[in-house]
Tab-separated table of N, CA and C in Angstrom:
chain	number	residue	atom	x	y	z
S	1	UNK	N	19.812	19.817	12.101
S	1	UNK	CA	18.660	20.141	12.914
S	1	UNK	C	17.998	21.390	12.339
S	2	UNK	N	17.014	21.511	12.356
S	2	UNK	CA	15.872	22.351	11.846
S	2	UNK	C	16.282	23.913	12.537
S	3	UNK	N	16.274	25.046	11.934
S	3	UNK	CA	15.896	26.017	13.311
S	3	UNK	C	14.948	26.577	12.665
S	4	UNK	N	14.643	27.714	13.960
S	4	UNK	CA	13.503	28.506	13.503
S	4	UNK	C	12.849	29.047	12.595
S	5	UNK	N	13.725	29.797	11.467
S	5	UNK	CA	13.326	30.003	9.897
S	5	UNK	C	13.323	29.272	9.081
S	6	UNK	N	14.039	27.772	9.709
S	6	UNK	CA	13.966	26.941	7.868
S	6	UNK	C	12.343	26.395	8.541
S	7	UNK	N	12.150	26.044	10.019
S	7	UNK	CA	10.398	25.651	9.972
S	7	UNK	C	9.482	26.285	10.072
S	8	UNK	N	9.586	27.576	10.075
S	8	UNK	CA	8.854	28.913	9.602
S	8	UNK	C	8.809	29.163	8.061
S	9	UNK	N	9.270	28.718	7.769
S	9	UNK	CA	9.549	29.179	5.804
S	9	UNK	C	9.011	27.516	5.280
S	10	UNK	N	8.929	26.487	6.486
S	10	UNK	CA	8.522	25.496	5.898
S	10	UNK	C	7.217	24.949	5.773
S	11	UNK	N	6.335	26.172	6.794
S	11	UNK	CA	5.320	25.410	7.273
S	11	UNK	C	4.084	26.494	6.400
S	12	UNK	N	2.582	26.129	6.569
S	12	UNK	CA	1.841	26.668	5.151
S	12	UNK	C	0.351	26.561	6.736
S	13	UNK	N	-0.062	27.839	6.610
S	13	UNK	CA	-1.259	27.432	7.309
S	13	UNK	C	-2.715	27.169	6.413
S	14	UNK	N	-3.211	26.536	7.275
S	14	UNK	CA	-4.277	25.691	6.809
S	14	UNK	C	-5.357	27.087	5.655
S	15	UNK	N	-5.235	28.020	6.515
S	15	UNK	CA	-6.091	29.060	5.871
S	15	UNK	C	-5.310	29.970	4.736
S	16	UNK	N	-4.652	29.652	4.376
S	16	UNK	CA	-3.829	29.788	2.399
S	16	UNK	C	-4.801	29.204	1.721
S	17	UNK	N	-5.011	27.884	1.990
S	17	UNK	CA	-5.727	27.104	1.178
S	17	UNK	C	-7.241	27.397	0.836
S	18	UNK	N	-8.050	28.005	2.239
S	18	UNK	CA	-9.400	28.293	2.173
S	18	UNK	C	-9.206	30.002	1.562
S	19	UNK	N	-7.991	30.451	1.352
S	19	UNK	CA	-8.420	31.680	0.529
S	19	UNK	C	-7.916	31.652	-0.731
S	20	UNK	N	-7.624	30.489	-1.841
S	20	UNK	CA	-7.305	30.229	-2.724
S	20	UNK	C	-6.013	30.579	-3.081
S	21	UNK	N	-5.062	30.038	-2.073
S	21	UNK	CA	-3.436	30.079	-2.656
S	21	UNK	C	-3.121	28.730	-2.967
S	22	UNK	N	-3.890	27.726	-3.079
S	22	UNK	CA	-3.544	26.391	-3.659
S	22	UNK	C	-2.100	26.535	-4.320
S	23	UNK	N	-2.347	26.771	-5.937
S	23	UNK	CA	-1.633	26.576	-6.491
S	23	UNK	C	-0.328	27.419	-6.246
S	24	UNK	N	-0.380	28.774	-5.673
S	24	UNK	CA	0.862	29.536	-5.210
S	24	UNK	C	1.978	28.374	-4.164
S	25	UNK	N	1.224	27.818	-3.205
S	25	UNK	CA	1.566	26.543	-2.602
S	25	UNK	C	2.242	25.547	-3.228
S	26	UNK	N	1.364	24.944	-3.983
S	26	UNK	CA	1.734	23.986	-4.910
S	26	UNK	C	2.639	24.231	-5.459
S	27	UNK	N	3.710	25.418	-5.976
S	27	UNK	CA	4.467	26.244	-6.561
S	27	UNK	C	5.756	26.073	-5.649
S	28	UNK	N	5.670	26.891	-4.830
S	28	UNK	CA	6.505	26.879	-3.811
S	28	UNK	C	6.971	25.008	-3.304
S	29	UNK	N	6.061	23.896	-3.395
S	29	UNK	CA	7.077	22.858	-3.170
S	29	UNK	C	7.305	22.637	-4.047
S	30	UNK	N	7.014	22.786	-4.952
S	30	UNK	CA	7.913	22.332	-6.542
S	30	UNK	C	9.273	23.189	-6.457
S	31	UNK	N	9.223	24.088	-6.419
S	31	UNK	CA	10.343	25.009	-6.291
S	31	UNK	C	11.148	24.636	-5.399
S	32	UNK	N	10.601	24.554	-3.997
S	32	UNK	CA	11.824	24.902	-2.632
S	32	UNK	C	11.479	23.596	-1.927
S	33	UNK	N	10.581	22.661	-2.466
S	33	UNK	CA	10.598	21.283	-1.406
S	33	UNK	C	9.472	21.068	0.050
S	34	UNK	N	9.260	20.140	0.344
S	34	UNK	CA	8.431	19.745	1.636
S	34	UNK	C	7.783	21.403	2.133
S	35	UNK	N	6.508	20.657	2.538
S	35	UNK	CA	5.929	22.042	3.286
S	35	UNK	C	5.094	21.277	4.535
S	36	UNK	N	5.348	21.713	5.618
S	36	UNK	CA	4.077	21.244	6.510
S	36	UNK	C	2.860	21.946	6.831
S	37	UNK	N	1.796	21.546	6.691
S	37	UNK	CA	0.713	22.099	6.335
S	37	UNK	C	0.164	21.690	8.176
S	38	UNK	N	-0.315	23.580	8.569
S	38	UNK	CA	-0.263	23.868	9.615
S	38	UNK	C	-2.055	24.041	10.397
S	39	UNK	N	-2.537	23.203	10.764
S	39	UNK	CA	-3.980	23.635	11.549
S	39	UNK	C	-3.900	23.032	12.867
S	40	UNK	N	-4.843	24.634	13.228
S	40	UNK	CA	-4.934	24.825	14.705
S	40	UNK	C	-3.646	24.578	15.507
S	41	UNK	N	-2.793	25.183	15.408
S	41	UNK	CA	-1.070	25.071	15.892
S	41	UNK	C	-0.692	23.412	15.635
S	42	UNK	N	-1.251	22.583	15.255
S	42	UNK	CA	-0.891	21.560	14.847
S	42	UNK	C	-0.354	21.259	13.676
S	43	UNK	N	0.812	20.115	13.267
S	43	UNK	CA	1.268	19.308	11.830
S	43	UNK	C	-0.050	18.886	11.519
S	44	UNK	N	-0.748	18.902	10.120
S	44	UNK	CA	-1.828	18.197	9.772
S	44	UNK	C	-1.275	17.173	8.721
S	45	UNK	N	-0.266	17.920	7.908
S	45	UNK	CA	0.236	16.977	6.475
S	45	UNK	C	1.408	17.803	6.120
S	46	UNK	N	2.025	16.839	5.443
S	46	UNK	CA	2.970	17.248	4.597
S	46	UNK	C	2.831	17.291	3.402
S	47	UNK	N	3.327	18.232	2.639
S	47	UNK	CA	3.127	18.385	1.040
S	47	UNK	C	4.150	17.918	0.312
S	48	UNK	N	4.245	17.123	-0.575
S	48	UNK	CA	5.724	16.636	-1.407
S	48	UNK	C	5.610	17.323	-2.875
S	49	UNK	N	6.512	17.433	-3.927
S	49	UNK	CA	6.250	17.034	-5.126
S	49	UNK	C	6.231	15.430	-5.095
S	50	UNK	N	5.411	14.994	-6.793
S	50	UNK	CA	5.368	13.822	-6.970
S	50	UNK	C	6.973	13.112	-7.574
S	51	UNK	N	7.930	14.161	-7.648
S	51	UNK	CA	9.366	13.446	-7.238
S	51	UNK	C	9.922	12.733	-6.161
S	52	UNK	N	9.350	13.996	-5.106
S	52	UNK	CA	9.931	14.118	-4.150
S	52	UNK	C	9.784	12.352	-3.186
S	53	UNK	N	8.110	12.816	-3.538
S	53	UNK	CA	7.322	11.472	-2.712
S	53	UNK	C	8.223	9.904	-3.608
S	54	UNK	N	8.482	10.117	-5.246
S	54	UNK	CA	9.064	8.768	-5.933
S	54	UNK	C	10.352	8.256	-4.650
S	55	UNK	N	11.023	9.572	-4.798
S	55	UNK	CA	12.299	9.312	-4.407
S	55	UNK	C	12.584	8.689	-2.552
S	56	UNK	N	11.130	8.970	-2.479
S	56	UNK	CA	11.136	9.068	-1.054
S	56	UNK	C	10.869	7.664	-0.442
S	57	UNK	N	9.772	7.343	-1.419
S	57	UNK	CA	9.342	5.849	-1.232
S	57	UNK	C	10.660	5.116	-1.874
S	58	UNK	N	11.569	4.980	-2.787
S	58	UNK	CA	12.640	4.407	-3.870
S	58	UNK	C	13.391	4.305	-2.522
S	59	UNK	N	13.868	4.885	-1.733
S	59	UNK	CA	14.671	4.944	-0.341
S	59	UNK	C	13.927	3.511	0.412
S	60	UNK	N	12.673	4.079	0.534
S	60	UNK	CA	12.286	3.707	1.445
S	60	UNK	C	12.109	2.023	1.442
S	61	UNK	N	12.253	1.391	-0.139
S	61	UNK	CA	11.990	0.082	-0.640
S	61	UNK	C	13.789	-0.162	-0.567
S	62	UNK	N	14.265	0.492	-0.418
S	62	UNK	CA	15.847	0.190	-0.887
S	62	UNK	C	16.338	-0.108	0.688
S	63	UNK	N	15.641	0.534	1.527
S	63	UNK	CA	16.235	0.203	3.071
S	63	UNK	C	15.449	-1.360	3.545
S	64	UNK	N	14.192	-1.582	2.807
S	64	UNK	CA	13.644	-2.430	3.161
S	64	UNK	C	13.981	-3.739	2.449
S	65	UNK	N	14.391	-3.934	1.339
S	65	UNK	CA	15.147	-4.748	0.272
S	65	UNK	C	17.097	-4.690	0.994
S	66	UNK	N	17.345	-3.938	1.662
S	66	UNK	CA	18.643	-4.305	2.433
S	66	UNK	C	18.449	-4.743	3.613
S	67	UNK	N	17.653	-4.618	4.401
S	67	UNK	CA	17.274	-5.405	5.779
S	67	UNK	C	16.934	-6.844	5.346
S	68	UNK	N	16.142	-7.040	4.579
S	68	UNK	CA	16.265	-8.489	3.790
S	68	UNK	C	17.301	-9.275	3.728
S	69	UNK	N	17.904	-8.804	2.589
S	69	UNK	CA	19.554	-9.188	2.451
S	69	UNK	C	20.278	-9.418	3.571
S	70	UNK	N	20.588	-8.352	4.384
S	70	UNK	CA	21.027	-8.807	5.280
S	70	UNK	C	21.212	-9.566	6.437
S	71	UNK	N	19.508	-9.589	6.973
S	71	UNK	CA	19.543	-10.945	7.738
S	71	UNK	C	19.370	-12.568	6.515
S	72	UNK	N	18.930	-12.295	5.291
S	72	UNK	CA	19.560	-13.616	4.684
S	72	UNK	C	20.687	-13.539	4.579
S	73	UNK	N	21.744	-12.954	4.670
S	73	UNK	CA	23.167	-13.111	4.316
S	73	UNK	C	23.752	-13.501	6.287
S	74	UNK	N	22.897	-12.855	7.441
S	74	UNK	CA	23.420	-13.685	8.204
S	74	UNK	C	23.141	-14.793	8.415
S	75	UNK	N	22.361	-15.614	8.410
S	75	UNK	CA	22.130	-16.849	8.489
S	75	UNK	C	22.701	-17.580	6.784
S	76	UNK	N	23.514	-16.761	6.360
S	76	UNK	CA	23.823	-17.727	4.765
S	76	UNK	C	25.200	-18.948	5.246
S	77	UNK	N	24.755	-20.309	4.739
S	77	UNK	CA	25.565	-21.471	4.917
S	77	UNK	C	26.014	-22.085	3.662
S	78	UNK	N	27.368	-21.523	3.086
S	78	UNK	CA	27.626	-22.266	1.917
S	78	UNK	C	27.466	-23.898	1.704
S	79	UNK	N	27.111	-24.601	2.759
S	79	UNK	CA	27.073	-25.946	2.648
S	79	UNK	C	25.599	-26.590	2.454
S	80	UNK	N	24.833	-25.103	2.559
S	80	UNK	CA	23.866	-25.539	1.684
S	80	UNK	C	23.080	-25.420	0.713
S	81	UNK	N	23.913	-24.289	-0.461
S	81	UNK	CA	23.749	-24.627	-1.425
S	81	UNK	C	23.369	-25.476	-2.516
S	82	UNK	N	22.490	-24.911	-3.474
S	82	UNK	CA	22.095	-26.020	-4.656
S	82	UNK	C	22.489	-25.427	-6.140
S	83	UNK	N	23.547	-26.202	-6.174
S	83	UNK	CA	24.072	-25.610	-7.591
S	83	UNK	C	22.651	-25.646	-8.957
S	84	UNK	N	22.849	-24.724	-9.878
S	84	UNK	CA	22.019	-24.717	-10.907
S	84	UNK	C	21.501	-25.703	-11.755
S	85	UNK	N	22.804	-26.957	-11.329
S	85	UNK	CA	22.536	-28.037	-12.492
S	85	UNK	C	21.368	-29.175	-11.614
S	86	UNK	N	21.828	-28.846	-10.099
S	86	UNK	CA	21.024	-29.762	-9.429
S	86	UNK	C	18.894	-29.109	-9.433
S	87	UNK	N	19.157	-28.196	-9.386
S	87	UNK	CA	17.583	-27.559	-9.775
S	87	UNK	C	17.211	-27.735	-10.783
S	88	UNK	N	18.229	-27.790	-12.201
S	88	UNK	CA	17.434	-27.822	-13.493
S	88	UNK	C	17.274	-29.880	-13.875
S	89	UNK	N	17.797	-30.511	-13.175
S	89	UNK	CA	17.625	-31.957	-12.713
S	89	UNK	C	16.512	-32.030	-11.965
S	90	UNK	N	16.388	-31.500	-11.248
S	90	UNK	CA	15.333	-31.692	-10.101
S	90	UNK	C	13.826	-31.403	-11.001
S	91	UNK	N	14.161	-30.504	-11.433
S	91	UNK	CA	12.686	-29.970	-12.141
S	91	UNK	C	12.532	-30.078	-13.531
S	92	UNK	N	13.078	-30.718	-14.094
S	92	UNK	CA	13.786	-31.250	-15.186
S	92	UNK	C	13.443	-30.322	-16.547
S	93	UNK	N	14.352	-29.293	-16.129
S	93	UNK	CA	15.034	-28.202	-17.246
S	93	UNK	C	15.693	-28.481	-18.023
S	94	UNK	N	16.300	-27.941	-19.508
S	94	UNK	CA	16.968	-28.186	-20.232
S	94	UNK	C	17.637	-26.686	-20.903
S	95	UNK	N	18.563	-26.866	-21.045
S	95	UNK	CA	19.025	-26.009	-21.926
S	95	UNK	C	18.506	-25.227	-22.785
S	96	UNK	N	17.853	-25.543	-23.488
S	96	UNK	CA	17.117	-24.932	-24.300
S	96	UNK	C	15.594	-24.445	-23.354
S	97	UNK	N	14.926	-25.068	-22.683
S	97	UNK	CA	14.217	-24.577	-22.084
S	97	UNK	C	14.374	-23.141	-21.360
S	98	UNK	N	15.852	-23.319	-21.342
S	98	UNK	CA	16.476	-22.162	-20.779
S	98	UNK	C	16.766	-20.606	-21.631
S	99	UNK	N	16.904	-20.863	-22.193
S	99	UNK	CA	17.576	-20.488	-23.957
S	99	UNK	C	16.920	-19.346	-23.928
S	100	UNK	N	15.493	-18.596	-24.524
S	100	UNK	CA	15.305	-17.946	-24.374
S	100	UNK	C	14.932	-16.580	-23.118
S	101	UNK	N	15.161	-17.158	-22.038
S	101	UNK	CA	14.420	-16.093	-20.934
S	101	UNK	C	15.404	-15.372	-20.682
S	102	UNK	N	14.875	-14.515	-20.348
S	102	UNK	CA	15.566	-12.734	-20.095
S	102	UNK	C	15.748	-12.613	-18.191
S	103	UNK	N	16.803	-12.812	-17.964
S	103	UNK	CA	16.636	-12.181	-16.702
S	103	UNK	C	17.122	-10.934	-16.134
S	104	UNK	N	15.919	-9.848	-15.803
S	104	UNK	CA	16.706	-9.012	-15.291
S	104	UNK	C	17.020	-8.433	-13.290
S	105	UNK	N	18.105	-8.195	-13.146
S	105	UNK	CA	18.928	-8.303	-11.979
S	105	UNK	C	18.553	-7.025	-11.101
S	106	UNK	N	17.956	-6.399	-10.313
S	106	UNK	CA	18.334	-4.863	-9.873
S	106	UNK	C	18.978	-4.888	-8.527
């Protein structure tokens, strides 16, 4: 939980910016991380680095790519499966058709 000095040391008022501390700002989340950017006693925005924001969204696709999975894995019925040979029959693949493609897994 947050206390008083880490959201005091976290937060940036709106008027830094209109007296040209941009980049001193910009500095400080590169350095020390998230800032909330403060007008009229209100949250207006948050500031990230462009790590911060990668890593943030990379989470954020990784929770959403496991909620997936997981309700396909509850409803998964081994009995109805289609083995590989019956798809490459079906659509009539060959071995060699196969031969060159690259698949990659993440």
């Amino acid at each position: 939980m947050l206390n008083l000095r880490s959201a005091i040391e976290n937060t940036v008022p709106i008027t830094l910016f209109n007296r040209g501390q941009a980049g001193k700002i910009f500095e400080d989340v590169k350095r020390d991380g998230a800032k909330v950017v403060i007008k009229n006693n209100v949250a207006e925005c948050v500031l990230l680095s462009p790590e911060e924001y990668i890593r943030l969204m990379d989470e954020v696709n990784d929770a959403q790519l496991l909620a997936i999975a997981t309700e396909r894995m509850a409803h998964f019925d081994p009995d109805k499966l289609i083995s590989q040979e019956e798809i490459d029959r079906e659509f009539g693949f060959t071995e060699e058709d196969l031969a060159d493609i690259d698949v990659d897994i993440e």
